[in-house]
GROMACS .gro file of C-alpha atoms in nm:
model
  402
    1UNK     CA    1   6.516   2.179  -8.559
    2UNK     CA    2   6.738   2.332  -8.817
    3UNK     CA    3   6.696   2.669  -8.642
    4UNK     CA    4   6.767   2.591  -8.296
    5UNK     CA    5   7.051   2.781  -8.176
    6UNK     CA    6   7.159   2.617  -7.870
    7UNK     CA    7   7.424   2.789  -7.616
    8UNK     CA    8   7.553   2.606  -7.330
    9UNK     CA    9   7.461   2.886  -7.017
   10UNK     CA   10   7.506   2.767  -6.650
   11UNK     CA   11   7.553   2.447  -6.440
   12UNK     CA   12   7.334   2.453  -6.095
   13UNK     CA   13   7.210   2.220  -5.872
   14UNK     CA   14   6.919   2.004  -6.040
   15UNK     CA   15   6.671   2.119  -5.764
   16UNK     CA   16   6.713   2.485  -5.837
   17UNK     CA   17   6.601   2.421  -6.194
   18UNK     CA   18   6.397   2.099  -6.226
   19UNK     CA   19   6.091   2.289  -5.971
   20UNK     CA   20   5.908   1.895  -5.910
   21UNK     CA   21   6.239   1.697  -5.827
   22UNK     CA   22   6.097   1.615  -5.487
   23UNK     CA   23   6.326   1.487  -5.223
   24UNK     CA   24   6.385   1.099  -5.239
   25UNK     CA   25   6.266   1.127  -5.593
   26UNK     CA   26   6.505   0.974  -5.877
   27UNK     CA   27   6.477   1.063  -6.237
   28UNK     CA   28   6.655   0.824  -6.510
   29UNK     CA   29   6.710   0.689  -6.849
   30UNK     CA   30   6.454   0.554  -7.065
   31UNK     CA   31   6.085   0.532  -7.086
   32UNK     CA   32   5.877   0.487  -6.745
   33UNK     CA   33   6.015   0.189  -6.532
   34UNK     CA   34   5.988   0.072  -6.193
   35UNK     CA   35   6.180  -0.100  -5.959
   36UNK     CA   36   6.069  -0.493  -6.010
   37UNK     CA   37   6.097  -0.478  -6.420
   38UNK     CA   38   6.454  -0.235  -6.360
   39UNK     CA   39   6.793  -0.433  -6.491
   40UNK     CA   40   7.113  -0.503  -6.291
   41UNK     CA   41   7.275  -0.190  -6.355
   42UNK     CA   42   6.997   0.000  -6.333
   43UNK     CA   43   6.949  -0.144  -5.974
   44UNK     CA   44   7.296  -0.094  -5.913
   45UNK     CA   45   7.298   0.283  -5.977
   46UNK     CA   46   6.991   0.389  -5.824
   47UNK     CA   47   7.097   0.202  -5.470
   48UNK     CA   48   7.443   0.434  -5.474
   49UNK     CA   49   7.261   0.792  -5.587
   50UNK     CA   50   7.037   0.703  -5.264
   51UNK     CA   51   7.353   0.619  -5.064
   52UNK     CA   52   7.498   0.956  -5.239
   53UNK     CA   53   7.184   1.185  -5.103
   54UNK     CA   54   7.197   1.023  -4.744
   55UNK     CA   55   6.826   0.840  -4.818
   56UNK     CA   56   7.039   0.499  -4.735
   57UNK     CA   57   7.357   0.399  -4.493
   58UNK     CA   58   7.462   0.193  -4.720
   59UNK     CA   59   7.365   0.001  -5.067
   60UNK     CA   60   7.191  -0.256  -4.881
   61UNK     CA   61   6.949  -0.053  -4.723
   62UNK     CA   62   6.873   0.129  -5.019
   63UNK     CA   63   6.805  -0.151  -5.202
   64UNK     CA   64   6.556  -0.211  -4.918
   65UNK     CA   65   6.406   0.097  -4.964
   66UNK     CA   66   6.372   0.046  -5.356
   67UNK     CA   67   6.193  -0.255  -5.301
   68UNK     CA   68   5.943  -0.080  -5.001
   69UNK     CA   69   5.877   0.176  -5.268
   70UNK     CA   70   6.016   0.407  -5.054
   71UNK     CA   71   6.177   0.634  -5.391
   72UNK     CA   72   5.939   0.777  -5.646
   73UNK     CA   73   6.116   0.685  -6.013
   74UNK     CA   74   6.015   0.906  -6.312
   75UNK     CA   75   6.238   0.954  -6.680
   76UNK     CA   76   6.438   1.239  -6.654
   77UNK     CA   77   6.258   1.353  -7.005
   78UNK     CA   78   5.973   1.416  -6.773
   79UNK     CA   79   6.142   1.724  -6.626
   80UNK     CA   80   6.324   1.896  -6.959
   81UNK     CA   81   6.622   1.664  -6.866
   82UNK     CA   82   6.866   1.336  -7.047
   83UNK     CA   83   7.104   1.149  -6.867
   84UNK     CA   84   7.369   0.874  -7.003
   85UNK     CA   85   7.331   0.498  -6.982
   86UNK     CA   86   7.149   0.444  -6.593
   87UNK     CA   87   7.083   0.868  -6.645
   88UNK     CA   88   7.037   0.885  -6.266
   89UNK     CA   89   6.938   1.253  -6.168
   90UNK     CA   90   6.875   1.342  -5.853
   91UNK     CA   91   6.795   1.726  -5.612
   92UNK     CA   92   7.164   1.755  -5.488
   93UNK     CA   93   7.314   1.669  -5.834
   94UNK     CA   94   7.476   1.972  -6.057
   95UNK     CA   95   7.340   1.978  -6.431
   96UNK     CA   96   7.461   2.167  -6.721
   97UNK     CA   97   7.207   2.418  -6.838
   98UNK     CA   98   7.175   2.417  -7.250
   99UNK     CA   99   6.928   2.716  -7.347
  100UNK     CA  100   6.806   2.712  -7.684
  101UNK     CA  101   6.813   3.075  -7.754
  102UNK     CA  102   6.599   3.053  -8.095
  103UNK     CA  103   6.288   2.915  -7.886
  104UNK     CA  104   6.332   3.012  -7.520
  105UNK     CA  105   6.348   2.654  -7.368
  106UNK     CA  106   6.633   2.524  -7.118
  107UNK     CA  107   6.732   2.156  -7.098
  108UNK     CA  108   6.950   2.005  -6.833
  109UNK     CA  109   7.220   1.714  -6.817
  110UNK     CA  110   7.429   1.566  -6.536
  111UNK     CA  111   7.826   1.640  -6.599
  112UNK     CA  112   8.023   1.377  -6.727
  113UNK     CA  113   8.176   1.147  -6.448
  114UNK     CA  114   8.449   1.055  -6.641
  115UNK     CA  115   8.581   0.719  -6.746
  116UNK     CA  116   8.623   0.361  -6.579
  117UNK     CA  117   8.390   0.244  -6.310
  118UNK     CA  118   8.110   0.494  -6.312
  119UNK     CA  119   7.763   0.543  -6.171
  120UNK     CA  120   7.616   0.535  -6.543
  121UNK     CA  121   7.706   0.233  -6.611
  122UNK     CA  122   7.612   0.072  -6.296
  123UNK     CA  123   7.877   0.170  -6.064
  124UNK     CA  124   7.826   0.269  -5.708
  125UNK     CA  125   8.121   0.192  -5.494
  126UNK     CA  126   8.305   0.444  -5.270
  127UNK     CA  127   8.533   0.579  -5.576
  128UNK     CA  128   8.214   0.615  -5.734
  129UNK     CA  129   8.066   0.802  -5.494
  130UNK     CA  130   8.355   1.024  -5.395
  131UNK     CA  131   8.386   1.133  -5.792
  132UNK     CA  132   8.002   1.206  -5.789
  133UNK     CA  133   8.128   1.431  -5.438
  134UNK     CA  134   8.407   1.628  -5.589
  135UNK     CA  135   8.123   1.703  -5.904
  136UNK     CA  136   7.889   1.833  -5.642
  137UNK     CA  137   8.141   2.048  -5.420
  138UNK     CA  138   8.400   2.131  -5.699
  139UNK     CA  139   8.382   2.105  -6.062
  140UNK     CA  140   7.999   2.192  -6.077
  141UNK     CA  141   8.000   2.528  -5.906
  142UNK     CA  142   8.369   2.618  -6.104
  143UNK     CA  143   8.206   2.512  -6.481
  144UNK     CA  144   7.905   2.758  -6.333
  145UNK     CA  145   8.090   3.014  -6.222
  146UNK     CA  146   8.299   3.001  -6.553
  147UNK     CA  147   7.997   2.969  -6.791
  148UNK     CA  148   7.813   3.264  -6.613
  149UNK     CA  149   8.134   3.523  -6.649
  150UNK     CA  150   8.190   3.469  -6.996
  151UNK     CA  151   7.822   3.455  -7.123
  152UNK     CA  152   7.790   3.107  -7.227
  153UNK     CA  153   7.977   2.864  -7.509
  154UNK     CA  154   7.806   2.868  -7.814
  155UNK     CA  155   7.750   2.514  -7.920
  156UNK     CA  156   7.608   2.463  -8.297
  157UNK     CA  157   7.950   2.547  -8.456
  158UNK     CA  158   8.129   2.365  -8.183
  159UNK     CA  159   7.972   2.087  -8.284
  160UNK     CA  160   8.041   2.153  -8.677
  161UNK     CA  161   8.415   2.198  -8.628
  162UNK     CA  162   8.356   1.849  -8.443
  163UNK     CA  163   8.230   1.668  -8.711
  164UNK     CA  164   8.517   1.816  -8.932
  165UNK     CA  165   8.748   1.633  -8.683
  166UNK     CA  166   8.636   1.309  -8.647
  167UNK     CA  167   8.357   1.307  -8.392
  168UNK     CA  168   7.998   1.160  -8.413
  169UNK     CA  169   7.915   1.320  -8.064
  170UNK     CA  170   7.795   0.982  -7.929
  171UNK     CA  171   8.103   0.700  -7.923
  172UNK     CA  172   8.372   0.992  -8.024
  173UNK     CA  173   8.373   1.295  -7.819
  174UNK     CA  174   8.766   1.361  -7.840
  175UNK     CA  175   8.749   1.679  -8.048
  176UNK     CA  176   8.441   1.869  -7.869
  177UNK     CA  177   8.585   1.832  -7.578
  178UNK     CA  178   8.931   1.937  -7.670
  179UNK     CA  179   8.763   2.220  -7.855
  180UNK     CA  180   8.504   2.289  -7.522
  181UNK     CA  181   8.811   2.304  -7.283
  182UNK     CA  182   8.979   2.549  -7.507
  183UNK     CA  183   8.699   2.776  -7.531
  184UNK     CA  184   8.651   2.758  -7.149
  185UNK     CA  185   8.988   2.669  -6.965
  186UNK     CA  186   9.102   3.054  -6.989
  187UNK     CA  187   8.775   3.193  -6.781
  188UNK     CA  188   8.801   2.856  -6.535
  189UNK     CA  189   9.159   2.974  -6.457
  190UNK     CA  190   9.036   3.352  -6.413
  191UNK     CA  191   8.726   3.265  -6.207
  192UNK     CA  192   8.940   2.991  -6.024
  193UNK     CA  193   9.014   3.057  -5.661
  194UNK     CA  194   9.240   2.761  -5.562
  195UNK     CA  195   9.501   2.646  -5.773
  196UNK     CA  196   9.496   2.324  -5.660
  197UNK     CA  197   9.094   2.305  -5.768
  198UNK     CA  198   9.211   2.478  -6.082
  199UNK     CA  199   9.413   2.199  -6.173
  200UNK     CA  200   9.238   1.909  -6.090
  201UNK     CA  201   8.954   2.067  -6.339
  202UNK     CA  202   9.164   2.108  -6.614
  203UNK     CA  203   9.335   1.786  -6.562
  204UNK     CA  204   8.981   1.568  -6.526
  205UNK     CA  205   8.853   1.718  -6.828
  206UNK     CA  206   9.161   1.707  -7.064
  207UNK     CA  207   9.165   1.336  -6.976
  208UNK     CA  208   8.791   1.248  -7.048
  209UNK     CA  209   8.733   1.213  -7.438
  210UNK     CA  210   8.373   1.164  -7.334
  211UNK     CA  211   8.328   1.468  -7.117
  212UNK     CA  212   8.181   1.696  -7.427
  213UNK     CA  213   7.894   1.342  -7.452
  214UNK     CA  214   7.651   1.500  -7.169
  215UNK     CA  215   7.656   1.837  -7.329
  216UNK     CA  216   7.591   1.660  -7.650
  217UNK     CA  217   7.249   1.529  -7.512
  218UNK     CA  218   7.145   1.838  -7.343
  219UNK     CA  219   7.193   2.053  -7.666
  220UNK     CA  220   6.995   1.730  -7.857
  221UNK     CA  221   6.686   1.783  -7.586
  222UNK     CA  222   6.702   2.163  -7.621
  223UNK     CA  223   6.658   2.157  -7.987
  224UNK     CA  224   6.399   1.866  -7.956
  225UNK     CA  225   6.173   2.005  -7.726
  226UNK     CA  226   6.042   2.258  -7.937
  227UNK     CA  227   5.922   2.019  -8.222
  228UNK     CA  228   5.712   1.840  -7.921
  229UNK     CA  229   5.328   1.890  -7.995
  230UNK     CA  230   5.304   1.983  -8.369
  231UNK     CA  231   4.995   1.878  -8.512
  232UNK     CA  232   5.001   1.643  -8.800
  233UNK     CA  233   5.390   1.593  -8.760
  234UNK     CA  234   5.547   1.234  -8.780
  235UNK     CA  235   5.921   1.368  -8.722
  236UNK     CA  236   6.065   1.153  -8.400
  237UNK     CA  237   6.114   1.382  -8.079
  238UNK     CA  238   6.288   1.166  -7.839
  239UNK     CA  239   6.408   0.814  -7.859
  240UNK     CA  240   6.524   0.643  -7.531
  241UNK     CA  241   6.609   0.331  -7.303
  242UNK     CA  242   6.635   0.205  -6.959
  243UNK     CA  243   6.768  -0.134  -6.989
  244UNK     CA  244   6.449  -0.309  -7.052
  245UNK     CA  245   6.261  -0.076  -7.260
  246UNK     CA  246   6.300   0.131  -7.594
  247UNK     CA  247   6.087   0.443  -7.609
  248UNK     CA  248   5.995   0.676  -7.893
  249UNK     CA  249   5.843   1.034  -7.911
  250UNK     CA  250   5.626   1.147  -8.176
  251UNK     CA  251   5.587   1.540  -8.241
  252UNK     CA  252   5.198   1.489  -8.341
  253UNK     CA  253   5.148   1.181  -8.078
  254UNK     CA  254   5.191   1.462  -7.791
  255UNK     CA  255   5.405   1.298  -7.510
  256UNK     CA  256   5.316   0.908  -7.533
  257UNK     CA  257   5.554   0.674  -7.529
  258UNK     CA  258   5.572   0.426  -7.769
  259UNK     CA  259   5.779   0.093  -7.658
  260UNK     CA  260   5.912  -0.214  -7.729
  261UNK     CA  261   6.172  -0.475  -7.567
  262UNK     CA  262   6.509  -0.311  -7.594
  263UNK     CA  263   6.771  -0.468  -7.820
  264UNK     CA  264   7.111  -0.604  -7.730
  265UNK     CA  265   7.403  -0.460  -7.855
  266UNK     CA  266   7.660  -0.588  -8.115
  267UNK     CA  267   7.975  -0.465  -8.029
  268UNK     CA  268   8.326  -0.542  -7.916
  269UNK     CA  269   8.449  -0.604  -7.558
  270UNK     CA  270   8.710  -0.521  -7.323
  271UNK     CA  271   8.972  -0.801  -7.211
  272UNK     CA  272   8.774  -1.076  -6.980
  273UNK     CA  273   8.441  -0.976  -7.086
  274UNK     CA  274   8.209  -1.144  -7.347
  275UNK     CA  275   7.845  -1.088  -7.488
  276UNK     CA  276   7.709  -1.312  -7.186
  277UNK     CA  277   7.803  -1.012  -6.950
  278UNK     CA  278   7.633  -0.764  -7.133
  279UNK     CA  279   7.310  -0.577  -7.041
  280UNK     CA  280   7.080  -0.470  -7.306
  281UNK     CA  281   7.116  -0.138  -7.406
  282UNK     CA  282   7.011   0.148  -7.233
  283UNK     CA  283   7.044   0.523  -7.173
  284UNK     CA  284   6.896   0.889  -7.301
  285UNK     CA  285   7.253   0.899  -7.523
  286UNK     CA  286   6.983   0.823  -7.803
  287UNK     CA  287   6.842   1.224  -7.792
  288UNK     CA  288   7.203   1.245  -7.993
  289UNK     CA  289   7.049   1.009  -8.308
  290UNK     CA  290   6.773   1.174  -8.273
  291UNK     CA  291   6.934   1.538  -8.415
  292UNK     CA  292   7.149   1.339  -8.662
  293UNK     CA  293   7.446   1.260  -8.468
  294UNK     CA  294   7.604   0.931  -8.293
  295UNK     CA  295   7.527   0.624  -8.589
  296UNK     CA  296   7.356   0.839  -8.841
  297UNK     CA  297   7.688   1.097  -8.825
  298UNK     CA  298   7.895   0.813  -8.825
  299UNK     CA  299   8.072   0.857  -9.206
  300UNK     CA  300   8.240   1.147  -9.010
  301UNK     CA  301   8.393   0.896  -8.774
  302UNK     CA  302   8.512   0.657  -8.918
  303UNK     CA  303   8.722   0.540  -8.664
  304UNK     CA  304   8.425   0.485  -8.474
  305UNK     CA  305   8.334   0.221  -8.713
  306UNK     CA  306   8.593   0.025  -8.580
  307UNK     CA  307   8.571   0.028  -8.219
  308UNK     CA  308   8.221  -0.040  -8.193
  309UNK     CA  309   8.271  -0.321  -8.409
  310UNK     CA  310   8.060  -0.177  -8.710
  311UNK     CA  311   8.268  -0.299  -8.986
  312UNK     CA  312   8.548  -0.106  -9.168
  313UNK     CA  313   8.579   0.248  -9.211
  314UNK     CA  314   8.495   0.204  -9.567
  315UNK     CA  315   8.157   0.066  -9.420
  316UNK     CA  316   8.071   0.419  -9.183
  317UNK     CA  317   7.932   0.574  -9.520
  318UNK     CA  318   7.687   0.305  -9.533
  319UNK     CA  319   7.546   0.374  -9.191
  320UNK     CA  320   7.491   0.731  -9.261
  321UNK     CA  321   7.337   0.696  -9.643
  322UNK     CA  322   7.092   0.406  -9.522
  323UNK     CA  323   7.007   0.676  -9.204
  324UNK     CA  324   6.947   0.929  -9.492
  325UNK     CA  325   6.631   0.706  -9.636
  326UNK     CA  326   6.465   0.743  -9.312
  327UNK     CA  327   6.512   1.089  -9.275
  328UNK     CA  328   6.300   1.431  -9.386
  329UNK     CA  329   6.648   1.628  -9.460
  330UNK     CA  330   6.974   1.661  -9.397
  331UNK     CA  331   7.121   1.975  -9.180
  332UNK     CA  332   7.377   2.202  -9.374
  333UNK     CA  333   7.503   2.337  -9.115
  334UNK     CA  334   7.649   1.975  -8.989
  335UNK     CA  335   7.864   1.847  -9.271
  336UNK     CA  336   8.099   1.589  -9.348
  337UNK     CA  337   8.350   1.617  -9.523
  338UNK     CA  338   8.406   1.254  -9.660
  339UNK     CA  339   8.040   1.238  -9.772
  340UNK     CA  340   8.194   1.589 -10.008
  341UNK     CA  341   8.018   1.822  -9.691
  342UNK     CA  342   7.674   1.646  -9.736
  343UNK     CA  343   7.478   1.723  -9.444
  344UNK     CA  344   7.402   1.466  -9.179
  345UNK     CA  345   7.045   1.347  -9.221
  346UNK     CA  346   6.817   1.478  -8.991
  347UNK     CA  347   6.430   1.449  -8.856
  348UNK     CA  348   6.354   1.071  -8.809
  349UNK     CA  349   6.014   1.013  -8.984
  350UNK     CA  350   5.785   0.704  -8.823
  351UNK     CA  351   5.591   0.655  -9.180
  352UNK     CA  352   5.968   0.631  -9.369
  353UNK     CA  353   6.114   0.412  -9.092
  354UNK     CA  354   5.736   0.165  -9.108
  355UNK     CA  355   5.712   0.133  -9.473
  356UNK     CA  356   6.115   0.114  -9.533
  357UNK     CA  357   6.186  -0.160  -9.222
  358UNK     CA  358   6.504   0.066  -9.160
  359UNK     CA  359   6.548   0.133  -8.779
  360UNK     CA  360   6.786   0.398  -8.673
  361UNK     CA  361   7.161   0.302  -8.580
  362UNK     CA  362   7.275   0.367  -8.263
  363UNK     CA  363   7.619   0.397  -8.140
  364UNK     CA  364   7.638   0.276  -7.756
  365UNK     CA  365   7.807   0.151  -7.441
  366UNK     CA  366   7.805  -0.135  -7.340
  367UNK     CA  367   7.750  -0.250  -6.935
  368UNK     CA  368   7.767  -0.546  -6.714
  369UNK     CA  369   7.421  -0.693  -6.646
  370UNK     CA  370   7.490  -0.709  -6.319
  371UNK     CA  371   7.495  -0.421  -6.013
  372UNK     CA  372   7.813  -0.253  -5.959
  373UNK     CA  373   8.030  -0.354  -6.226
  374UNK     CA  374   8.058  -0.092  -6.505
  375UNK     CA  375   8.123  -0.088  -6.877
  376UNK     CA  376   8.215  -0.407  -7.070
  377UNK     CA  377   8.206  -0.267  -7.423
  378UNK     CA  378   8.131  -0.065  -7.685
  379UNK     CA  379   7.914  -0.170  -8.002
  380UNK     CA  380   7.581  -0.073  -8.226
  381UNK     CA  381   7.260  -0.128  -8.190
  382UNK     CA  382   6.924  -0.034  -8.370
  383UNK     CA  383   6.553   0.089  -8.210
  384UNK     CA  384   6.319  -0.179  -8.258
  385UNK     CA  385   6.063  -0.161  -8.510
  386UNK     CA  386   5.743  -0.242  -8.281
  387UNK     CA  387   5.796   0.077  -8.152
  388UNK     CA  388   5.740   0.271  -8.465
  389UNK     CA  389   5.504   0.067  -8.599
  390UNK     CA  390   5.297   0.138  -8.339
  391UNK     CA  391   5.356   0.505  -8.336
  392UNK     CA  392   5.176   0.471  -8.681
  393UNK     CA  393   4.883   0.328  -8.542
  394UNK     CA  394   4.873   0.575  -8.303
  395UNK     CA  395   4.951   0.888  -8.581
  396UNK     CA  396   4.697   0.744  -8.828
  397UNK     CA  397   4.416   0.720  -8.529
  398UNK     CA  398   4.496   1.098  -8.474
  399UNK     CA  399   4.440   1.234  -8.816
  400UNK     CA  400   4.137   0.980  -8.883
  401UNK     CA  401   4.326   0.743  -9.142
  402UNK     CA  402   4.109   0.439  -9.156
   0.00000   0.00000   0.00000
């Protein structure tokens, strides 16, 4: 983990990269799920990426469809991919391309849609799907062309200057991306053939404090997928939700899933809105925890602390230390500076989190339960135990503990 050296390199259509995204196939957050146990926004999102692909005429038949079985559902981590909240990823759908040049691998991500009503939290209206148009046609091919031209951003110190401003890379993106559309805005503008185009780009990204969140998660999968498939390990390689499920990942436990009813999130919520709206929590967001960012990071935010509805920002340091007992090590190359540049604690262990009771934190969105809506709020939320106590069942089996 500590070695990874993860570059962000291309974005490309997900079909040209993801070789068994079959047409009327779509990939999304979370554990395996299919349509009768998915939730509201769930539902909601995958009826407007069919609408989106032209599988459906509108979200009424493709909710038909859904329920004929006519769309074959798999998580995206089944194809070296994360996606936020609903995750949908689909063939005609551009994805950043994060290679991990210590090990060789390539993960993928959707780009960030931006804020307001979106597809990943349930949205699938027109505006919707004219944002998820201009992605395809515009602002995917431009961040491609840009990336390819100057070689690729190098993301491990990005993400250390990030901490050192106030980001957690889960519920606080504002310096990454400030520091991501610095690095890239000057190649954008040289590769740029319409000015118009040109400034629409710049303008979408400088107003999205969330935009650096996607390439947050694929840089978490590209440094995770290496530590897949190490015998005798009991370091956590993915953790995940769709809405219904949690799922967990265990290094020596190959690729089984290990689940549990997902947990609701405690949180704060916009104007009109109140915890009777809100969906359980879901998403791939959680690959960011996973590398000891989002709620385990969160002493370097604490401003976070506040708008999630975590406490003070005297209590952010409490989140991180308590993450620290149910971690292997902490990474010094990701410091914080409040914690006197201790290192955020890194490689959940199964056996620390079973025998402690601790469950990792988890900075999240919040969205409506039902179709179409969007987000509602913002809060915390922790992995359910079951899952990991089950994972070290499963570990103990493998290594013939009796």
């Amino acid at each position: 983990m500590l070695a990874a050296d993860p570059v962000l390199v291309d974005v490309v259509p997900a079909a040209s990269v993801m070789p068994h995204l079959a047409d009327r196939m779509i990939l999304h957050a979370g554990p395996p799920i299919g349509w009768e146990r998915m939730c509201g926004p769930m539902r909601g999102a995958v009826t407007g990426i069919a609408v989106f692909e032209g599988w459906a005429r509108d979200l009424a038949e493709a909710e038909g469809l859904a329920g004929e079985g006519a769309f074959v559902f798999e998580p995206n981590h089944h194809h070296d991919a994360v996606g936020p909240m609903t995750g949908m990823t689909t063939k005609s759908q551009w994805v950043m391309v994060v290679e991990n040049r210590k090990f060789g691998n390539r993960a993928y991500c959707t780009v960030n849609e931006g804020l307001g009503k979106v597809m990943r939290f349930g949205g699938n209206d027109d505006e919707v799907l004219d944002r998820l148009r201009w992605l395809r046609d515009v602002l995917g091919p431009a961040l491609g062309r840009a990336l390819r031209e100057c070689g690729g951003v190098p993301l491990k110190n990005l993400v250390a200057r990030g901490l050192t401003m106030g980001d957690e890379m889960h519920q606080r993106n504002v310096a990454c991306s400030g520091l991501f559309l610095r690095a890239l805005a000057p190649v954008l503008a040289r590769t740029s053939g319409a000015r118009e185009e040109l400034a629409r780009a710049l303008a979408f990204i400088a107003s999205n404090d969330q935009f650096f969140l996607n390439i947050a998660m694929a840089l978490g999968k590209a440094i995770m997928d290496p530590v897949r498939d190490i015998e005798g390990s009991s370091v956590v390689t993915a953790m995940c939700r769709n809405g219904t499920d949690f799922g967990i990942r265990v290094s020596g436990c190959g690729d089984e899933w290990f689940t549990a009813p997902v947990e609701q999130p405690r949180g704060l919520y916009f104007p009109g809105y109140t915890e009777a709206d809100a969906n359980p929590d879901m998403g791939d967001s959680t690959i960011v925890e996973t590398i000891g960012l989002g709620g385990f990071a969160m002493a370097a935010s604490p401003a976070v602390a506040g708008f999630v509805g975590a406490g003070s920002a005297a209590d952010a340091a409490i989140f991180t230390r308590e993450m620290g007992e149910i971690t292997l090590a902490s990474n010094p190359e990701w410091t914080i500076p409040s914690l006197d540049y201790q290192g955020v604690p890194t490689g959940i262990d199964i056996r620390l989190v079973a025998d402690s009771g601790i469950t990792p934190t988890i900075n999240t969105g919040i969205a409506h339960r039902k179709p179409g809506v969007g987000q509602v709020g913002a809060g915390v939320v922790n992995a359910p135990l079951a899952c990991f106590t089950q994972a070290v069942r499963a570990f103990a089996d493998r290594m013939g503990v009796r």
